[in-house]
PDB file of C-alpha atoms in Angstrom:
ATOM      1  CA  UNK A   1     172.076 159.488 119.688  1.00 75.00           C
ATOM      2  CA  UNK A   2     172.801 161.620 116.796  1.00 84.00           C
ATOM      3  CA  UNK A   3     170.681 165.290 117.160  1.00 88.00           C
ATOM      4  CA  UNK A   4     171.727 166.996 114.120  1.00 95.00           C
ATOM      5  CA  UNK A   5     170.605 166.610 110.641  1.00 96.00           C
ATOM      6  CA  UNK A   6     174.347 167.292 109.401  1.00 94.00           C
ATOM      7  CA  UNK A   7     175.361 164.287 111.745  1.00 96.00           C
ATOM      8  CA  UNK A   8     172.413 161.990 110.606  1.00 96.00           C
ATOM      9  CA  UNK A   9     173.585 162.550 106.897  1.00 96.00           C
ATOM     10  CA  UNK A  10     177.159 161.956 107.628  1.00 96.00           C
ATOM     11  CA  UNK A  11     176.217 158.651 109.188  1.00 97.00           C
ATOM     12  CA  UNK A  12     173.894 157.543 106.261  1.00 97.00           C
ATOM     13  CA  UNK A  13     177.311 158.494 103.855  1.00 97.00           C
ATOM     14  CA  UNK A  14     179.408 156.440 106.114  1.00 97.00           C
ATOM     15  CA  UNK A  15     177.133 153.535 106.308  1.00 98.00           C
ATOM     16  CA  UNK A  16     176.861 153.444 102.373  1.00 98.00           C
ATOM     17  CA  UNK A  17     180.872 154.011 102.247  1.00 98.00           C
ATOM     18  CA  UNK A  18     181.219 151.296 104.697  1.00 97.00           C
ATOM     19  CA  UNK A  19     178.839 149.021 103.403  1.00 97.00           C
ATOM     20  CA  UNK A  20     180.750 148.791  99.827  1.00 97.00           C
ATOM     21  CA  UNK A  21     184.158 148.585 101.274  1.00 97.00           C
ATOM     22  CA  UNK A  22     183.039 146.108 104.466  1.00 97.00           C
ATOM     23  CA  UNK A  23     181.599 142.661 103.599  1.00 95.00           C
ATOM     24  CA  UNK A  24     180.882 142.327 107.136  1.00 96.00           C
ATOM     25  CA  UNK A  25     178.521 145.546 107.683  1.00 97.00           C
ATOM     26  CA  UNK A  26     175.106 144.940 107.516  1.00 94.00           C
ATOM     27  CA  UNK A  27     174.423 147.758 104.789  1.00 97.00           C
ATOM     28  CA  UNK A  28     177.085 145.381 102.371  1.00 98.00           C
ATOM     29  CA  UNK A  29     173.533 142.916 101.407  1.00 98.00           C
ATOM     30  CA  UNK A  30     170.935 145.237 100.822  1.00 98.00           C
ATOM     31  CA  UNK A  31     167.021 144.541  99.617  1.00 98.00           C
ATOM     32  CA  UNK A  32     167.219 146.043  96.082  1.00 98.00           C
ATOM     33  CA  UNK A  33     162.969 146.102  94.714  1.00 98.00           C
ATOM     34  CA  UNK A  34     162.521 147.516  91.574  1.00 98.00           C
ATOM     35  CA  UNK A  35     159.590 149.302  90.139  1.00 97.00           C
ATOM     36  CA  UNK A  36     157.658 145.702  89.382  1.00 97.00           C
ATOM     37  CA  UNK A  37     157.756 145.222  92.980  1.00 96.00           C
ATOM     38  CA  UNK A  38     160.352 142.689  92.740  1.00 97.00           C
ATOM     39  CA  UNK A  39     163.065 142.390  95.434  1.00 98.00           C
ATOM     40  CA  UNK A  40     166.063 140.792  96.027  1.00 97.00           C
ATOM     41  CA  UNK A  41     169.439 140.801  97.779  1.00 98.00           C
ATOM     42  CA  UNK A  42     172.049 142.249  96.341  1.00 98.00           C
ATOM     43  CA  UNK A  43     175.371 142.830  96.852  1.00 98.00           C
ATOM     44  CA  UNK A  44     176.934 146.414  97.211  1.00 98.00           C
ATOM     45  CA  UNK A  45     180.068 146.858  95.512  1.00 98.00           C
ATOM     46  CA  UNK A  46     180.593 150.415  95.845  1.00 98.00           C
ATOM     47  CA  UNK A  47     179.151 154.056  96.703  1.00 98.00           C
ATOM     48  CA  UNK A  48     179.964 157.279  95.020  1.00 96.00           C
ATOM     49  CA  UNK A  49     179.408 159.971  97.925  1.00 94.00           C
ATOM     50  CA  UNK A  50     179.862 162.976  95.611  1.00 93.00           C
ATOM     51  CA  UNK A  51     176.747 162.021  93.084  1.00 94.00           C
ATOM     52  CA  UNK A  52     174.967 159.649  95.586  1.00 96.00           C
ATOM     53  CA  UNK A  53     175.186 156.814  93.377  1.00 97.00           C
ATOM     54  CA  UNK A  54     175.309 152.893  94.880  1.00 98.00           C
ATOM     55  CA  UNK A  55     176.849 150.181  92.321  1.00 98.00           C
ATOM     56  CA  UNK A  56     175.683 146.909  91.883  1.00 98.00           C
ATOM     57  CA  UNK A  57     176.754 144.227  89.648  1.00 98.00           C
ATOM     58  CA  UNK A  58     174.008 141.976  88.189  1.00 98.00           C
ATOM     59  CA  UNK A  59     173.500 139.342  84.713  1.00 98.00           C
ATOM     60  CA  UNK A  60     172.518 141.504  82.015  1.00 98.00           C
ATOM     61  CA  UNK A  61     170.068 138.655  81.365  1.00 97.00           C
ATOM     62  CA  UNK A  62     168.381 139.057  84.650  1.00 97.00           C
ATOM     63  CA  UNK A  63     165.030 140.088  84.401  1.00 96.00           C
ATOM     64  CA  UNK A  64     165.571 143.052  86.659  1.00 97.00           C
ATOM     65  CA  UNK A  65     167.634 144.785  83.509  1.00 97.00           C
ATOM     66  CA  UNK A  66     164.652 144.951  81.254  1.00 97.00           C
ATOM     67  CA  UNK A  67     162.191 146.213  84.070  1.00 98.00           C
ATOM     68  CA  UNK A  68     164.773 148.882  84.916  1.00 98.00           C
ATOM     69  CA  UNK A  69     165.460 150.074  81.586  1.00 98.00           C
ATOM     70  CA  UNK A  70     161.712 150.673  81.078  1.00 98.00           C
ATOM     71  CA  UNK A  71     160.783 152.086  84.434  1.00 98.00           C
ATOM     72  CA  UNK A  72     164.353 152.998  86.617  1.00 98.00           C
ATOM     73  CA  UNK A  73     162.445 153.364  90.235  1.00 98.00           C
ATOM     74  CA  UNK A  74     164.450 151.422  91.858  1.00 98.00           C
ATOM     75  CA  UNK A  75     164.177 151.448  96.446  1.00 98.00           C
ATOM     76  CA  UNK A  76     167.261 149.840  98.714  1.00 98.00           C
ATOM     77  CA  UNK A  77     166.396 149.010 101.862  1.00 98.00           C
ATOM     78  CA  UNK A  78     169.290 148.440 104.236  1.00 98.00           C
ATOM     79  CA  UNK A  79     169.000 147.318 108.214  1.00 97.00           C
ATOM     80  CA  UNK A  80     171.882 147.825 110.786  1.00 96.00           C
ATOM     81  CA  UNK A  81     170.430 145.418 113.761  1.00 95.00           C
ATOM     82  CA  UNK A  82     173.254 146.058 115.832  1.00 94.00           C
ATOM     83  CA  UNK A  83     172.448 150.280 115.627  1.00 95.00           C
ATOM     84  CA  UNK A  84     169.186 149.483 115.208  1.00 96.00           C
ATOM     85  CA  UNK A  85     169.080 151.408 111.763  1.00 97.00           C
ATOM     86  CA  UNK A  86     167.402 151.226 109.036  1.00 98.00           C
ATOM     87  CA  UNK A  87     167.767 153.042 105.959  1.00 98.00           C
ATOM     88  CA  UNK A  88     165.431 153.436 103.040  1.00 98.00           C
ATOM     89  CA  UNK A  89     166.379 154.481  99.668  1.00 98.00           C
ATOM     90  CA  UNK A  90     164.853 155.366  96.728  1.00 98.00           C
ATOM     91  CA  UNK A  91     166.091 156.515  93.491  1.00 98.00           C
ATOM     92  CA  UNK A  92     166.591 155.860  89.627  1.00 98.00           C
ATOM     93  CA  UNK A  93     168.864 152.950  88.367  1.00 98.00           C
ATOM     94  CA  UNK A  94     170.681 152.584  85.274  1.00 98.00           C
ATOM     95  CA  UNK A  95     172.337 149.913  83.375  1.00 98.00           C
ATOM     96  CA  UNK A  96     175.610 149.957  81.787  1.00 98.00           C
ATOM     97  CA  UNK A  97     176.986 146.653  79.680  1.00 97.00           C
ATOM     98  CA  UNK A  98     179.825 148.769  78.482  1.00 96.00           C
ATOM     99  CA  UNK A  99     182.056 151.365  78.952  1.00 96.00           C
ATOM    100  CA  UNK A 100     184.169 152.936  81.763  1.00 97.00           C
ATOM    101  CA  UNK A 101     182.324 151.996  84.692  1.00 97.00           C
ATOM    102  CA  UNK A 102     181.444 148.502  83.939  1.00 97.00           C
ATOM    103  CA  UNK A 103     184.427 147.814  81.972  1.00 97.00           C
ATOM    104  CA  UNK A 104     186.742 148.334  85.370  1.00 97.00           C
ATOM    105  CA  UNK A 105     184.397 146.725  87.434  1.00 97.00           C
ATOM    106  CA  UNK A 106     184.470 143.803  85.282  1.00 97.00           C
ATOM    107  CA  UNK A 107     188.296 144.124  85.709  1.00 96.00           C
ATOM    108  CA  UNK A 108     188.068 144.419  89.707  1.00 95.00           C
ATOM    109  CA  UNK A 109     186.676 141.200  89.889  1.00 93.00           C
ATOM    110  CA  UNK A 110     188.480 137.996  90.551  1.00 93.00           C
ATOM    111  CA  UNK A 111     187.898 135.184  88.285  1.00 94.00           C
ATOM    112  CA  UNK A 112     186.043 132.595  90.706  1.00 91.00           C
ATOM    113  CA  UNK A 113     183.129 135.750  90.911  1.00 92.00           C
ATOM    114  CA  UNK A 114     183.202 136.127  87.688  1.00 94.00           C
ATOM    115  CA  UNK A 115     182.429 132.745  86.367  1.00 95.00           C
ATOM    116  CA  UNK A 116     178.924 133.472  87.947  1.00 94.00           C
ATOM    117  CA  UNK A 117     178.399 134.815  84.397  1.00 96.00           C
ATOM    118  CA  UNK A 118     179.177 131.701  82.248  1.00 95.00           C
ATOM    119  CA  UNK A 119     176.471 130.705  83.648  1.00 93.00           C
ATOM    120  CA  UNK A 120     172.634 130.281  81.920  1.00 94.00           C
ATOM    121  CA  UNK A 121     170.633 133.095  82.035  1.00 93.00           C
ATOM    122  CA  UNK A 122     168.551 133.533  85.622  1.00 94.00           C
ATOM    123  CA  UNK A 123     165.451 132.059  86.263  1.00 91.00           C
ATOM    124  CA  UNK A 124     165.699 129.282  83.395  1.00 92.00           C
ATOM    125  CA  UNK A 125     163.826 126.700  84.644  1.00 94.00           C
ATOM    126  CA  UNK A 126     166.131 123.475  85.476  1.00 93.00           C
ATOM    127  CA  UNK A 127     164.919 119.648  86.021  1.00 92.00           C
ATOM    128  CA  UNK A 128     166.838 119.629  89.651  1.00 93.00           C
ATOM    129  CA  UNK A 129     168.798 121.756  91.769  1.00 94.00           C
ATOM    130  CA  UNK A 130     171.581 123.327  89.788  1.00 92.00           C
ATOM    131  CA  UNK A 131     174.095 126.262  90.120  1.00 92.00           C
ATOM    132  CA  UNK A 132     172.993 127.135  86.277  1.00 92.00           C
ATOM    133  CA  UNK A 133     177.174 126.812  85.710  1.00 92.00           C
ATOM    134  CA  UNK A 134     179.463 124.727  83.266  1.00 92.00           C
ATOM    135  CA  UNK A 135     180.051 121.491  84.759  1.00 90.00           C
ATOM    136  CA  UNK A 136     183.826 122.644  84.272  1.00 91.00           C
ATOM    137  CA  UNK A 137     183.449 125.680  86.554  1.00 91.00           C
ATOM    138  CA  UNK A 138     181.431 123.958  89.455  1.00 88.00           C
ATOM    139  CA  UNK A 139     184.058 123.722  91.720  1.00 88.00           C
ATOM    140  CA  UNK A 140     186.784 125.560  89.754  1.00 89.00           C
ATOM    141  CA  UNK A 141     188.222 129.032  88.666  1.00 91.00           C
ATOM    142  CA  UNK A 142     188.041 129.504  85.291  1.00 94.00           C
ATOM    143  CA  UNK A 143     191.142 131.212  83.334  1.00 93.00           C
ATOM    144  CA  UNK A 144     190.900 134.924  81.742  1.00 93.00           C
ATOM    145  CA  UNK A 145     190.153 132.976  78.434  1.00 95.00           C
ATOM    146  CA  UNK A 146     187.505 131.081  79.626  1.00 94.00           C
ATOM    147  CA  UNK A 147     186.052 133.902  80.861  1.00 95.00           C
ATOM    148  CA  UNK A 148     185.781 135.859  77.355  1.00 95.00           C
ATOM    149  CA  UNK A 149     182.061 134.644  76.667  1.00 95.00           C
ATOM    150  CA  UNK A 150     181.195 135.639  80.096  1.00 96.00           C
ATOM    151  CA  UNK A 151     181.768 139.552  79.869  1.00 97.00           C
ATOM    152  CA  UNK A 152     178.853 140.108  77.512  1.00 97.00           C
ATOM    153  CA  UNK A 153     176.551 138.698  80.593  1.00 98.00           C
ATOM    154  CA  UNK A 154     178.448 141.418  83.107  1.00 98.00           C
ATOM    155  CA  UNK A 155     176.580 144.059  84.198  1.00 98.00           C
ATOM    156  CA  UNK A 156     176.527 147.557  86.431  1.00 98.00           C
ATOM    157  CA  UNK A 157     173.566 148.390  87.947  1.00 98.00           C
ATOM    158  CA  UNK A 158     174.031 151.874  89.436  1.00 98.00           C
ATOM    159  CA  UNK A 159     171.402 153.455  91.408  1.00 98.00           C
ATOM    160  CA  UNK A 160     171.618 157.699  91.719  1.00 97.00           C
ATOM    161  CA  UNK A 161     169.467 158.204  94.892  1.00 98.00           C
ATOM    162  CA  UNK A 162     167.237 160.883  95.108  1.00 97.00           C
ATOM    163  CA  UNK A 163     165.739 160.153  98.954  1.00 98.00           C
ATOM    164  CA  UNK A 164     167.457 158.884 101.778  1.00 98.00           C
ATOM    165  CA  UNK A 165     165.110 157.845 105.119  1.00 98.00           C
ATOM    166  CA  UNK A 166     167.254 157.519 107.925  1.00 98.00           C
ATOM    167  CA  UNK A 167     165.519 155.508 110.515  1.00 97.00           C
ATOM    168  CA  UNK A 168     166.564 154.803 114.650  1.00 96.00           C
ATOM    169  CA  UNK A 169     164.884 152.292 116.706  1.00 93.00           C
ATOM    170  CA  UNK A 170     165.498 153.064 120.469  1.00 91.00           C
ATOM    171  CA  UNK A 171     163.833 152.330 123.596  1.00 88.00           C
ATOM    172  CA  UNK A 172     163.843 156.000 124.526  1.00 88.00           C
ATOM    173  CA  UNK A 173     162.486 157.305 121.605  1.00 89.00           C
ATOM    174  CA  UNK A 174     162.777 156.667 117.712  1.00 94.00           C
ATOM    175  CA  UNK A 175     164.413 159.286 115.406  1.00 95.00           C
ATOM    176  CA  UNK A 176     163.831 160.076 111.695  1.00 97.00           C
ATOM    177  CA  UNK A 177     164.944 161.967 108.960  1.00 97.00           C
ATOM    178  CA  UNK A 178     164.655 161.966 105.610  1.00 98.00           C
ATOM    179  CA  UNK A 179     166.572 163.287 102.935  1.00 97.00           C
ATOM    180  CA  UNK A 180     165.688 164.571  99.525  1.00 96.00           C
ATOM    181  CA  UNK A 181     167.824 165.664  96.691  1.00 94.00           C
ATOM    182  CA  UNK A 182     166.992 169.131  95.230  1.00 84.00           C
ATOM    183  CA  UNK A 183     169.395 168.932  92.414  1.00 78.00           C
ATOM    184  CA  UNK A 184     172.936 168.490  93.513  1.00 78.00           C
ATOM    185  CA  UNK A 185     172.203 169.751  97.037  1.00 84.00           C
ATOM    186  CA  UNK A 186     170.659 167.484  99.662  1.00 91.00           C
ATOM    187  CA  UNK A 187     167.986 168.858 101.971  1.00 94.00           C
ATOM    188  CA  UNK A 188     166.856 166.768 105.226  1.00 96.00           C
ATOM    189  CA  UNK A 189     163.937 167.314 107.549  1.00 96.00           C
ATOM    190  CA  UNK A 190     162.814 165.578 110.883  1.00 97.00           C
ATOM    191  CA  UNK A 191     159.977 163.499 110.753  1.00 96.00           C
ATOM    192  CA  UNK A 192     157.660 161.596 112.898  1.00 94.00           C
ATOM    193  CA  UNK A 193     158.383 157.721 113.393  1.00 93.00           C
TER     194      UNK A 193
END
């Protein structure tokens, strides 16, 4: 059982940090809602401990993008069932298209994950099941020229957190915390379950 509040905000670091780097922890798919009251799971591809900022990768075309640019609450909810933890996380996303940050996560990516954006633009409505993907890319990798079209549909959603609730299911007694940024300094307090 962690007792401190400087060990409680380690762990919630090295969940995040593990969760981009580990597609196997359970903090790697989190339930991303944003401020429409929309969720979904996403997949996250990295965590900046220094500004507190999670990276996601979406379709620029998704829906989410235009609620997010207009109001960027944005909450993560992430469950450990093993540790029996879950953390909640709000804070304010952003979207890049361009620049730095997308730009080399565009580059990170391998071409079979990227062909995910060749495809039409989510939530089109389709006469059967469908994969919304060329008929050329169904089943295969596309080459870096096929892929030009597809970068303008790439993405970063990057969430800067502003509250982190650390919570611990156990039989002997639950523990919470919680979090809040007061510029760049976090501050944490207990709290009742």
């Amino acid at each position: 059982m962690l007792d401190t509040l400087d060990q409680i905000q380690r762990d919630i670091v090295a969940r995040l940090a593990g969760g981009a780097a580990n597609r196997k922890s359970a903090v790697h798919t989190p339930i991303v809602t944003t401020a429409d009251a929309d969720s979904r799971v996403m997949v996250l591809r990295d965590f900046e401990s220094a500004t507190w900022t999670l990276r996601f990768h979406t379709d620029a075309r998704s829906p989410k993008v235009s609620v997010i640019e207009a109001d960027p609450r944005v909450s993560v909810i992430a469950y450990d069932s093993e540790s029996k933890v879950q953390l909640r996380l709000r804070g304010h996303g952003r979207i890049e298209r361009a620049g730095p940050v997308a730009d080399a996560a565009w580059a990170a990516g391998d071409n079979f994950s990227r062909r995910c954006y060749l495809g039409v633009e989510p939530g089109r409505p389709a006469d059967g099941p469908t994969s919304g993907l060329p008929p050329q890319f169904e089943r295969a990798e596309p080459s870096d020229a096929d892929l030009v079209p597809a970068r303008q549909n790439f993405a970063v959603l990057l969430v800067e957190l502003r509250e982190a609730d650390w919570f611990s299911l156990a039989h002997t007694g639950h523990r919470r915390a919680i979090f809040r940024a007061d510029g760049p300094l976090w501050e944490g307090r207990w709290i009742a379950p």
